[in-house]
PDB file of N, CA and C in Angstrom:
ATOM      1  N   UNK A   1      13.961  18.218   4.739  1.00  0.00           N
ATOM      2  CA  UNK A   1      14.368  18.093   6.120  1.00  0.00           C
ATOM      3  C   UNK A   1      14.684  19.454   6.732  1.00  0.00           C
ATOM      4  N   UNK A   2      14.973  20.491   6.224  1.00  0.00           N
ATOM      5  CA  UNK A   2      15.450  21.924   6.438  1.00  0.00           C
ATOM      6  C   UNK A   2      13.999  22.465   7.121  1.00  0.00           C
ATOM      7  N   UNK A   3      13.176  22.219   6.308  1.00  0.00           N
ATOM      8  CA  UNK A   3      12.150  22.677   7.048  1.00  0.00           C
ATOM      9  C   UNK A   3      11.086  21.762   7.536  1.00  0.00           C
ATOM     10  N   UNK A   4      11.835  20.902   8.507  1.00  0.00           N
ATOM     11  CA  UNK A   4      11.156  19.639   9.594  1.00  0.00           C
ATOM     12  C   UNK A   4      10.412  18.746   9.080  1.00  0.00           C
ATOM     13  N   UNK A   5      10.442  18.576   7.238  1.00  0.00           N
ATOM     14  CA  UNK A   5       9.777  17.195   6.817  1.00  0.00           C
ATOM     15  C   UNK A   5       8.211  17.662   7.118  1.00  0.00           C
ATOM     16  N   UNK A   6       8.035  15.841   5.897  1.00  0.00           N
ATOM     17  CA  UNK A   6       6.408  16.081   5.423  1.00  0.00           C
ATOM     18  C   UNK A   6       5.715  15.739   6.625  1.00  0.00           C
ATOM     19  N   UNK A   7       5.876  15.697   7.573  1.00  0.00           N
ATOM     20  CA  UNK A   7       5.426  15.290   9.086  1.00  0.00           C
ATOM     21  C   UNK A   7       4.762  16.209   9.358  1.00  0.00           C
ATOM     22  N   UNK A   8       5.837  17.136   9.320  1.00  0.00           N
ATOM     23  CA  UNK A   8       5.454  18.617  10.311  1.00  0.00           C
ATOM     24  C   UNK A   8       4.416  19.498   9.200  1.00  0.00           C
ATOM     25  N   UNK A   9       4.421  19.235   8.209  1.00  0.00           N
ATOM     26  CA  UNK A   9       3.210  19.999   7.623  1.00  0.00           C
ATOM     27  C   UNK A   9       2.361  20.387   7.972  1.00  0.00           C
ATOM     28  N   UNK A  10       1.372  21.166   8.371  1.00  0.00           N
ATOM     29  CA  UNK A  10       0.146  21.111   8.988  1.00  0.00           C
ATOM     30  C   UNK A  10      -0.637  21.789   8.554  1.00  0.00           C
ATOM     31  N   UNK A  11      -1.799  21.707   7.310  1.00  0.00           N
ATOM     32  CA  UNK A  11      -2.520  22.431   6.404  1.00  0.00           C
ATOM     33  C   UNK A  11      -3.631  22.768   6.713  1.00  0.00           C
ATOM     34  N   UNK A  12      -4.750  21.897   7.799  1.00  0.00           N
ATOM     35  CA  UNK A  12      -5.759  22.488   8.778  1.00  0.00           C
ATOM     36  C   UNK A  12      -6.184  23.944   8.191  1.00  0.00           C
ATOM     37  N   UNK A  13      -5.612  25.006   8.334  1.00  0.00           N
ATOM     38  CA  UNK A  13      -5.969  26.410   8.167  1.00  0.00           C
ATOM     39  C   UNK A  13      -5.776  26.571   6.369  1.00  0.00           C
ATOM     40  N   UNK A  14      -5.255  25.616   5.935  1.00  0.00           N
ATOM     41  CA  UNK A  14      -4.452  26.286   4.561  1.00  0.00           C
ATOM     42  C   UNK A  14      -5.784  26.403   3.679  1.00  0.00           C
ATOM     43  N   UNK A  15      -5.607  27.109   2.445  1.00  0.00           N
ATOM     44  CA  UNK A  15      -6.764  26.996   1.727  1.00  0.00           C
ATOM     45  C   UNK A  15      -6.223  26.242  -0.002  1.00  0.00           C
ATOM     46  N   UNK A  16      -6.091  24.825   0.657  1.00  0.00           N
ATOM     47  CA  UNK A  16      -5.309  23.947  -0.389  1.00  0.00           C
ATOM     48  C   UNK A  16      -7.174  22.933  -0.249  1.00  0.00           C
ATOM     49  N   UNK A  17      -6.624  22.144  -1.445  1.00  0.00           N
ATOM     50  CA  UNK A  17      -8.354  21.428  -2.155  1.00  0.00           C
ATOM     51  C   UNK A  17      -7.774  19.887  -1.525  1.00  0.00           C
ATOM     52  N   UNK A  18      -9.214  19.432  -1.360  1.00  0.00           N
ATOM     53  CA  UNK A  18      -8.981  17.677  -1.292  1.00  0.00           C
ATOM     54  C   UNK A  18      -7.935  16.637  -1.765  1.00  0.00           C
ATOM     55  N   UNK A  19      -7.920  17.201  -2.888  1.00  0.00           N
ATOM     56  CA  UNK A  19      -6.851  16.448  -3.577  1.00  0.00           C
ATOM     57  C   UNK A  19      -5.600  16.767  -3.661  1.00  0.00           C
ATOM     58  N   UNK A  20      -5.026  17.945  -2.612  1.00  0.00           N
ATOM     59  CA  UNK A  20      -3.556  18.498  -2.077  1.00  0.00           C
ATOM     60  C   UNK A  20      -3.753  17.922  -1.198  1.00  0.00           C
ATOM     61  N   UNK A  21      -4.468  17.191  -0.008  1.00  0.00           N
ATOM     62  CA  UNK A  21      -4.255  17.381   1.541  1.00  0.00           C
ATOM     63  C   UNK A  21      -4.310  15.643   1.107  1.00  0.00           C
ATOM     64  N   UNK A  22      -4.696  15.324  -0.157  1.00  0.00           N
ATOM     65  CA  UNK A  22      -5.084  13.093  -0.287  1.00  0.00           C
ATOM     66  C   UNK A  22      -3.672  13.333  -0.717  1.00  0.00           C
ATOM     67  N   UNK A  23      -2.966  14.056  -1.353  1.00  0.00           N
ATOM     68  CA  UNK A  23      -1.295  14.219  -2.269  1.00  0.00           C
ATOM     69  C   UNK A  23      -0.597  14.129  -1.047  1.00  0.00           C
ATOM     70  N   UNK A  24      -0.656  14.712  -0.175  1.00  0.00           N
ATOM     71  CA  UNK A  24       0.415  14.996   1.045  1.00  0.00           C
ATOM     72  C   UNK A  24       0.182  13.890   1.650  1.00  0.00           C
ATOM     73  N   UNK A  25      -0.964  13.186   1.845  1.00  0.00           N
ATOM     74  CA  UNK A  25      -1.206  12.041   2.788  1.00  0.00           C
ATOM     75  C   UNK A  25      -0.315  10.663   2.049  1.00  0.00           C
ATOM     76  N   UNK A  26      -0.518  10.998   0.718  1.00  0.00           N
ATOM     77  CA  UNK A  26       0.064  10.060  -0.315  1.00  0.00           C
ATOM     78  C   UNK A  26       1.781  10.204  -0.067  1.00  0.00           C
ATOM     79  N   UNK A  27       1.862  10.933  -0.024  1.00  0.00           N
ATOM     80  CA  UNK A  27       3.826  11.860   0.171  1.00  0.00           C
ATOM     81  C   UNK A  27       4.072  11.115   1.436  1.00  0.00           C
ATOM     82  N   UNK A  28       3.366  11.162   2.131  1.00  0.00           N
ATOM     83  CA  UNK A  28       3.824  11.090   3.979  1.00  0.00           C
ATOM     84  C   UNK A  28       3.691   9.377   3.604  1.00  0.00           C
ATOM     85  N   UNK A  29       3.233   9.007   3.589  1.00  0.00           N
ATOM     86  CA  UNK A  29       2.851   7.134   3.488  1.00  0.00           C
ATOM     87  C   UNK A  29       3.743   6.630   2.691  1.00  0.00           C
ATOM     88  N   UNK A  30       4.565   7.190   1.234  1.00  0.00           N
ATOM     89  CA  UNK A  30       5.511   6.779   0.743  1.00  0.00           C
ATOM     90  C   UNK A  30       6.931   6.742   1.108  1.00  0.00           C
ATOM     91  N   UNK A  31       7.220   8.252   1.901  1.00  0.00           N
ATOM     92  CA  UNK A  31       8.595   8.678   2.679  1.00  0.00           C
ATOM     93  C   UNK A  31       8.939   8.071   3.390  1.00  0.00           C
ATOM     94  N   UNK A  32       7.644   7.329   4.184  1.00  0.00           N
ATOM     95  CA  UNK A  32       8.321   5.922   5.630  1.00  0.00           C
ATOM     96  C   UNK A  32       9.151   5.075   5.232  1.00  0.00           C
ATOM     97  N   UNK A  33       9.794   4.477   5.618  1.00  0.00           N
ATOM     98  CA  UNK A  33      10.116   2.907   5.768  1.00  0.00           C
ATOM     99  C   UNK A  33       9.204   2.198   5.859  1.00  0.00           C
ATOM    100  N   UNK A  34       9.651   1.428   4.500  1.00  0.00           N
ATOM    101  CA  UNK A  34       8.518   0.362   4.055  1.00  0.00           C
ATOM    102  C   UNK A  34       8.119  -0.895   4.956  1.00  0.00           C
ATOM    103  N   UNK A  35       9.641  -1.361   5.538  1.00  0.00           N
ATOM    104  CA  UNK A  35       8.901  -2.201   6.677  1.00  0.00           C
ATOM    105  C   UNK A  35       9.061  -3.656   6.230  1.00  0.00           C
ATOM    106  N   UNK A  36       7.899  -4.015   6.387  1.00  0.00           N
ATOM    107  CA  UNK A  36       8.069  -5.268   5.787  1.00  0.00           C
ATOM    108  C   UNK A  36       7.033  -5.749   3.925  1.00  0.00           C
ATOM    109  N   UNK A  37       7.528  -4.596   3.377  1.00  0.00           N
ATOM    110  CA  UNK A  37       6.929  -4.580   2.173  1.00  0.00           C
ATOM    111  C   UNK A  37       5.265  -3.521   1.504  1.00  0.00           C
ATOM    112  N   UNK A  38       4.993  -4.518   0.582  1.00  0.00           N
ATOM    113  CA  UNK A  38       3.814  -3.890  -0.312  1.00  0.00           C
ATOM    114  C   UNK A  38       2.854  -3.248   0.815  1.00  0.00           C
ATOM    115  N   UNK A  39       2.315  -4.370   1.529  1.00  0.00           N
ATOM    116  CA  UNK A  39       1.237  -4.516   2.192  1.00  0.00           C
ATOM    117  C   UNK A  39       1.615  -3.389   3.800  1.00  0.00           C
ATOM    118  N   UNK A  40       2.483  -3.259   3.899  1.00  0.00           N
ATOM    119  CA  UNK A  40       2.709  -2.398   5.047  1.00  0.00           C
ATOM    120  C   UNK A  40       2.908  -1.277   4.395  1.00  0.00           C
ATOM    121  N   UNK A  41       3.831  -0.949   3.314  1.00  0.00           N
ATOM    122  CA  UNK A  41       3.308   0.601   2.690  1.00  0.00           C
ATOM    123  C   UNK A  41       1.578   0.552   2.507  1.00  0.00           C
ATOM    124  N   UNK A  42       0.561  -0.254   2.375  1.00  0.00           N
ATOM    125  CA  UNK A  42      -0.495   0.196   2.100  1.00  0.00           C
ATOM    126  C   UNK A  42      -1.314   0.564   3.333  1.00  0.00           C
ATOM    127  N   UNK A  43      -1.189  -0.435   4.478  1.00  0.00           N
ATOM    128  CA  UNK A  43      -1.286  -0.519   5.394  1.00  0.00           C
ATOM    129  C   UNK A  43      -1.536   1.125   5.991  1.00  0.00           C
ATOM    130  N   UNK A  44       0.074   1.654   5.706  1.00  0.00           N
ATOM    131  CA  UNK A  44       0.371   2.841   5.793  1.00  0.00           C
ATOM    132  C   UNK A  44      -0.387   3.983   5.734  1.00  0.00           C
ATOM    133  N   UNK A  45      -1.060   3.507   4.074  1.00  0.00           N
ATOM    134  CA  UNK A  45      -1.460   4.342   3.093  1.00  0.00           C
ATOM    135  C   UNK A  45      -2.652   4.551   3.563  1.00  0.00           C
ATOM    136  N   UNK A  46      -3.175   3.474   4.083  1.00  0.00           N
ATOM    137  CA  UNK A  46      -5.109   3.390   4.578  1.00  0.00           C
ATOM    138  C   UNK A  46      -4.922   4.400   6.111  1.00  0.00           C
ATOM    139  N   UNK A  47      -4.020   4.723   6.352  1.00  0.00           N
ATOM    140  CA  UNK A  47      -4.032   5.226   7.943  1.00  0.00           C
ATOM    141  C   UNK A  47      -3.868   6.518   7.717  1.00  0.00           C
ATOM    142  N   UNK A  48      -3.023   6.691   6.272  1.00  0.00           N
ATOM    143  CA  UNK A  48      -2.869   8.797   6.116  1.00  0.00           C
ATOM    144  C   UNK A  48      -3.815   8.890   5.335  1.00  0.00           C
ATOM    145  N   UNK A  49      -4.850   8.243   4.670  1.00  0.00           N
ATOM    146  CA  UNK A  49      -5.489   8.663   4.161  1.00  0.00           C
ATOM    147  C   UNK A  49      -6.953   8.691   5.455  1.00  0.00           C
ATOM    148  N   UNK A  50      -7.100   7.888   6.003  1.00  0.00           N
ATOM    149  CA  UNK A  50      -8.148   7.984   7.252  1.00  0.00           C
ATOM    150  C   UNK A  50      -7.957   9.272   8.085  1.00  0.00           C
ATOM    151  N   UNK A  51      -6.622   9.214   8.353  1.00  0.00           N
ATOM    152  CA  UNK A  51      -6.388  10.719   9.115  1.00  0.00           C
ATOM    153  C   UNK A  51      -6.750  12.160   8.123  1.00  0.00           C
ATOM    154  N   UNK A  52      -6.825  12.440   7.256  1.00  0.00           N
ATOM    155  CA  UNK A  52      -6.254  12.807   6.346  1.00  0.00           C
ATOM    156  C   UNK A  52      -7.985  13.746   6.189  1.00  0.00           C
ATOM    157  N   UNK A  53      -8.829  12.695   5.968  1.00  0.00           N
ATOM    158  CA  UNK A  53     -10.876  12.556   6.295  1.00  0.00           C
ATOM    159  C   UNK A  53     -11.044  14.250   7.171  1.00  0.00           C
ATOM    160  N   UNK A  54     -10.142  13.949   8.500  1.00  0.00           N
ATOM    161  CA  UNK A  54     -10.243  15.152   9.206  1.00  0.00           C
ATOM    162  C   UNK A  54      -9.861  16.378   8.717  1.00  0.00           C
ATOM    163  N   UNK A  55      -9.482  16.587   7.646  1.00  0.00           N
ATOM    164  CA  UNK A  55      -8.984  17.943   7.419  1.00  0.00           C
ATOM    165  C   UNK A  55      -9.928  18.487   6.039  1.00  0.00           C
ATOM    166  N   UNK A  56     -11.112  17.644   5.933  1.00  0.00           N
ATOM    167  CA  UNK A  56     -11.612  18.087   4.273  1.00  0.00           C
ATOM    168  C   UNK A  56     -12.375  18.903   4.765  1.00  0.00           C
ATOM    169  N   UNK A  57     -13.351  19.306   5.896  1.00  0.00           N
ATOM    170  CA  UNK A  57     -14.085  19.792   5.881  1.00  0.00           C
ATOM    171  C   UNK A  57     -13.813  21.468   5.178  1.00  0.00           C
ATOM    172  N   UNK A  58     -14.934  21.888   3.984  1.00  0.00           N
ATOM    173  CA  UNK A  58     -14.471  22.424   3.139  1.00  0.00           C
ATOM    174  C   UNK A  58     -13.739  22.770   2.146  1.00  0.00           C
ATOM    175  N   UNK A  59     -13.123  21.678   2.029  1.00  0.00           N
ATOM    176  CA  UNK A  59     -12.398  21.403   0.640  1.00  0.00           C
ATOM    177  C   UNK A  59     -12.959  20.605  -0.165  1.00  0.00           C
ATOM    178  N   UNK A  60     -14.039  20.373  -0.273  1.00  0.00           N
ATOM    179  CA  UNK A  60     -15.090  19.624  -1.715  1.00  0.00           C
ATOM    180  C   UNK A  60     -14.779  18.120  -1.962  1.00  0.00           C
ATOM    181  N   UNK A  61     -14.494  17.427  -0.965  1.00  0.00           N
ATOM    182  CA  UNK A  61     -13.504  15.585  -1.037  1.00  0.00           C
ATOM    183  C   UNK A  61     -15.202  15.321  -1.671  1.00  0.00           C
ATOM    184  N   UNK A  62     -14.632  14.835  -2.915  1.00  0.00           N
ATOM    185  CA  UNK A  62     -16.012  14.013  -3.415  1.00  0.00           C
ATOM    186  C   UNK A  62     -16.642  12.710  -2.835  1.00  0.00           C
ATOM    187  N   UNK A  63     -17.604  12.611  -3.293  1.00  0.00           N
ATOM    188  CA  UNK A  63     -18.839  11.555  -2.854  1.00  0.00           C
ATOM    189  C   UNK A  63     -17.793  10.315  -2.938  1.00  0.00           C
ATOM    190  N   UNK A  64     -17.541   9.667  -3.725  1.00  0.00           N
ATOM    191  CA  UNK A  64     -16.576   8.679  -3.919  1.00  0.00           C
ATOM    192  C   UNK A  64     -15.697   8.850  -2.861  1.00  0.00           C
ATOM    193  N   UNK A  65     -14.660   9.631  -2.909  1.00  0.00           N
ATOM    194  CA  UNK A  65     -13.801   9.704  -2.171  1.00  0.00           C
ATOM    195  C   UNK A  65     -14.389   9.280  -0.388  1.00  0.00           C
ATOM    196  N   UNK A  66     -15.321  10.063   0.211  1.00  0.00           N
ATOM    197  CA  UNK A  66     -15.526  10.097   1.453  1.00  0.00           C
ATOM    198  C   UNK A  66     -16.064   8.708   1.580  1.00  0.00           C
ATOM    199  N   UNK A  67     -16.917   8.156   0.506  1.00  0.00           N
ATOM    200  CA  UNK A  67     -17.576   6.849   0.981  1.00  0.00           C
ATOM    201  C   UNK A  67     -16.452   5.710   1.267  1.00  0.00           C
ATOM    202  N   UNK A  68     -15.494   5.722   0.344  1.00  0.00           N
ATOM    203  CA  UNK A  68     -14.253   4.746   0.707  1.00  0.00           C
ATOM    204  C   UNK A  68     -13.391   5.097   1.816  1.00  0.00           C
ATOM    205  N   UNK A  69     -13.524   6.046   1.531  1.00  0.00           N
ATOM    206  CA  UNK A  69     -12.785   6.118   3.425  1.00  0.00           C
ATOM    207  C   UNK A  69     -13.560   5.752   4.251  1.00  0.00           C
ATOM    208  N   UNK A  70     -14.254   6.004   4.534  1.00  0.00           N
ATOM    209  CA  UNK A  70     -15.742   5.664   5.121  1.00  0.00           C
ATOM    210  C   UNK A  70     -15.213   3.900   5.500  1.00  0.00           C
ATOM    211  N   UNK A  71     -15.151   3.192   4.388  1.00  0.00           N
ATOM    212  CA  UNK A  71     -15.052   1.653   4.752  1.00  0.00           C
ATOM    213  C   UNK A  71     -13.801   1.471   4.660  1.00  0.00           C
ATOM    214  N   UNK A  72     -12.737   2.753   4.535  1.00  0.00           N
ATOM    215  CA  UNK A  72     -11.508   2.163   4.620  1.00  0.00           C
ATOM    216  C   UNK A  72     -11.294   2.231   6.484  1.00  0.00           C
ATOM    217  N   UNK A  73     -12.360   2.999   7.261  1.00  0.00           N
ATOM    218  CA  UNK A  73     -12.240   3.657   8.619  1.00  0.00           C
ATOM    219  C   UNK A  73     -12.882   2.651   9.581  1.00  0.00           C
ATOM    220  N   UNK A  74     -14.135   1.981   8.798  1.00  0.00           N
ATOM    221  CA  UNK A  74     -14.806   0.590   9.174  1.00  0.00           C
ATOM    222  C   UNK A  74     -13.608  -0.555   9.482  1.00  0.00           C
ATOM    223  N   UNK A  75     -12.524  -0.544   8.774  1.00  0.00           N
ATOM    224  CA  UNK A  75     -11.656  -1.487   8.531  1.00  0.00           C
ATOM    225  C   UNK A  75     -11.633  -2.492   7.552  1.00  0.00           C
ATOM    226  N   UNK A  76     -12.489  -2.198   6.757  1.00  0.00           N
ATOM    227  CA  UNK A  76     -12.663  -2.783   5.480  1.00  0.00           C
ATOM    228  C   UNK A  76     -11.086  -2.731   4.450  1.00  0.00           C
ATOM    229  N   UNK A  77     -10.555  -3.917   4.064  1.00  0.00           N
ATOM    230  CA  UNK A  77      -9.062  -3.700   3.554  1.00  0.00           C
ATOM    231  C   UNK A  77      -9.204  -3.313   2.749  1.00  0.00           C
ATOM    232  N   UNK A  78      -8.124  -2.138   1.968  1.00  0.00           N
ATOM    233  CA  UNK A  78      -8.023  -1.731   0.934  1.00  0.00           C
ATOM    234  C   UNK A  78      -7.963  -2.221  -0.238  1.00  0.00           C
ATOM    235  N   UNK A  79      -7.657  -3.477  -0.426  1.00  0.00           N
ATOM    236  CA  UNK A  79      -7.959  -4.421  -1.682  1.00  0.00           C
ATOM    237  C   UNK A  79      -9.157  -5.108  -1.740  1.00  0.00           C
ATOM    238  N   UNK A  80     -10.660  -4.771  -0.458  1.00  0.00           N
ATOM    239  CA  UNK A  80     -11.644  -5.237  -0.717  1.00  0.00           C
ATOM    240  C   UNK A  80     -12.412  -4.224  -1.064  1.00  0.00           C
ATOM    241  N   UNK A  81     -12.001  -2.711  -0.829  1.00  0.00           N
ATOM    242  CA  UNK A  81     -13.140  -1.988  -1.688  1.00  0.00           C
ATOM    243  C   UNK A  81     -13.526  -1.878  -2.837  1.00  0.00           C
ATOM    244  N   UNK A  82     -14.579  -2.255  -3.294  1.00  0.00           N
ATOM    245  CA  UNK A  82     -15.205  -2.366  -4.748  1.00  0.00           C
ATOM    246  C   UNK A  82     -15.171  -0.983  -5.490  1.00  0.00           C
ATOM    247  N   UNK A  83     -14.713  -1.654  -6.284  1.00  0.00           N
ATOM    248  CA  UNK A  83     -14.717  -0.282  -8.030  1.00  0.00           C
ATOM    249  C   UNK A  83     -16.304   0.336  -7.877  1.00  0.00           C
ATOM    250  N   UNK A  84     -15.905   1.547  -8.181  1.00  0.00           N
ATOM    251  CA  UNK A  84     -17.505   2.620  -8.123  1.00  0.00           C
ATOM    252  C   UNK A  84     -17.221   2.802  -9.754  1.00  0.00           C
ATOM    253  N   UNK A  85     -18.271   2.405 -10.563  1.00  0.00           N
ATOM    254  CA  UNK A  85     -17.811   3.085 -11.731  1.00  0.00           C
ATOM    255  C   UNK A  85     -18.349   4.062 -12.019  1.00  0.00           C
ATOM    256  N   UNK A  86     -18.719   4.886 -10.882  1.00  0.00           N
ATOM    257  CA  UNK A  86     -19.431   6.076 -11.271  1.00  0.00           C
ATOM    258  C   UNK A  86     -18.987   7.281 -10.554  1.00  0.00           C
ATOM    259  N   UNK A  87     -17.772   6.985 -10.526  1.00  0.00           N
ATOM    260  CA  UNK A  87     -16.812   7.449  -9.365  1.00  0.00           C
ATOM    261  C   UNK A  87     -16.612   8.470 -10.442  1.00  0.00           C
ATOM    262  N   UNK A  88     -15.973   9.739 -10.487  1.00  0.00           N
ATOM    263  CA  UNK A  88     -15.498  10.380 -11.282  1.00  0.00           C
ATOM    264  C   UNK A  88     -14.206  11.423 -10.411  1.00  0.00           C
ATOM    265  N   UNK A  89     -14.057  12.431 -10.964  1.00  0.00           N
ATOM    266  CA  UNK A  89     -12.998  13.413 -10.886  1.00  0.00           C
ATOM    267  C   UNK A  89     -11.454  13.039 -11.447  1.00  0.00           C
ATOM    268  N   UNK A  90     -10.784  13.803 -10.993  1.00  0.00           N
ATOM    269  CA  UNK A  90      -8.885  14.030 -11.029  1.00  0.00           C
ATOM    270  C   UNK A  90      -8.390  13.426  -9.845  1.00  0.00           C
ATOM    271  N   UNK A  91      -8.839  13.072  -8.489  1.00  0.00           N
ATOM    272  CA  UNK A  91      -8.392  12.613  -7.270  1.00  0.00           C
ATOM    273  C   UNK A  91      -7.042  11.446  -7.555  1.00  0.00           C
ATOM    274  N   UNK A  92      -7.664  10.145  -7.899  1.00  0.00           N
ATOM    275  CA  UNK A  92      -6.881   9.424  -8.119  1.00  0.00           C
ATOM    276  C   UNK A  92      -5.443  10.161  -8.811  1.00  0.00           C
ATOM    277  N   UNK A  93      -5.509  10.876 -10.236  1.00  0.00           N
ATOM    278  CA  UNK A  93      -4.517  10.802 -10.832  1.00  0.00           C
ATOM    279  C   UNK A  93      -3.473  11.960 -10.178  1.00  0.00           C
ATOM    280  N   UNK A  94      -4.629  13.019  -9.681  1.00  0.00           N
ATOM    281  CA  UNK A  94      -3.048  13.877  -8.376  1.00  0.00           C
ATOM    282  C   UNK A  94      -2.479  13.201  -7.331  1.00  0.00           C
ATOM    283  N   UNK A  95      -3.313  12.146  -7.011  1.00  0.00           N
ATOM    284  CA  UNK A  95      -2.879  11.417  -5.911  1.00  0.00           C
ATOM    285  C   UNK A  95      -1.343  10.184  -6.564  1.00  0.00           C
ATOM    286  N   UNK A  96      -1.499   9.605  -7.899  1.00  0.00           N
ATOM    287  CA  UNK A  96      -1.088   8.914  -8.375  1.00  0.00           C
ATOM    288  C   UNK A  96       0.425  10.136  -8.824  1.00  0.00           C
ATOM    289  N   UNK A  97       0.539  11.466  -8.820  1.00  0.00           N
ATOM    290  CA  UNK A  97       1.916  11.792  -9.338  1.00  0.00           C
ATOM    291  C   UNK A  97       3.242  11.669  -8.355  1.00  0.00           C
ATOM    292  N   UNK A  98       2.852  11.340  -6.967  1.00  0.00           N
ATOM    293  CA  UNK A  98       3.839  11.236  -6.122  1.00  0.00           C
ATOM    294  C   UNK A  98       4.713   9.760  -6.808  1.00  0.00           C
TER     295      UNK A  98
END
């Protein structure tokens, strides 16, 4: 809070990777008020991570990654996107240490 919260972040210029700017989106979606539960933290979660799309250019967001946003941006719910099993990288699990 000293220095205006995960709000005010603004990494645009920074030279941080895909999977710092999906971490922060992950940070910001957990810090809210949950609301009225699971489904509204995810709710949440599908909206910082959609916003979130805008800031990769040049930071390497893998094939996987962009295509699910992609149908998370369609409005496709987050519990209907299908498993890629050919999905690979670290994304998920930096995203998963918050």
């Amino acid at each position: 809070q000293n220095h205006g919260g995960l709000e005010n972040i603004k990494v645009r210029h920074w030279p941080v990777s895909d999977d710092t700017i999906m971490h922060l989106a992950t940070a910001e979606s957990i810090s809210m008020p949950i609301g009225t539960g699971f489904e509204d933290l995810m709710a949440k979660t599908v909206r910082k991570y959609i916003e979130c799309m805008n800031h990769m250019e040049g930071r390497g967001a893998g094939v996987t990654t962009i295509q699910q946003c992609k149908l998370l941006r369609k409005g496709l719910g987050w519990h209907n996107i299908p498993f890629n099993p050919r999905g690979g990288g670290c994304g998920a699990s930096v995203r998963a240490a918050c």
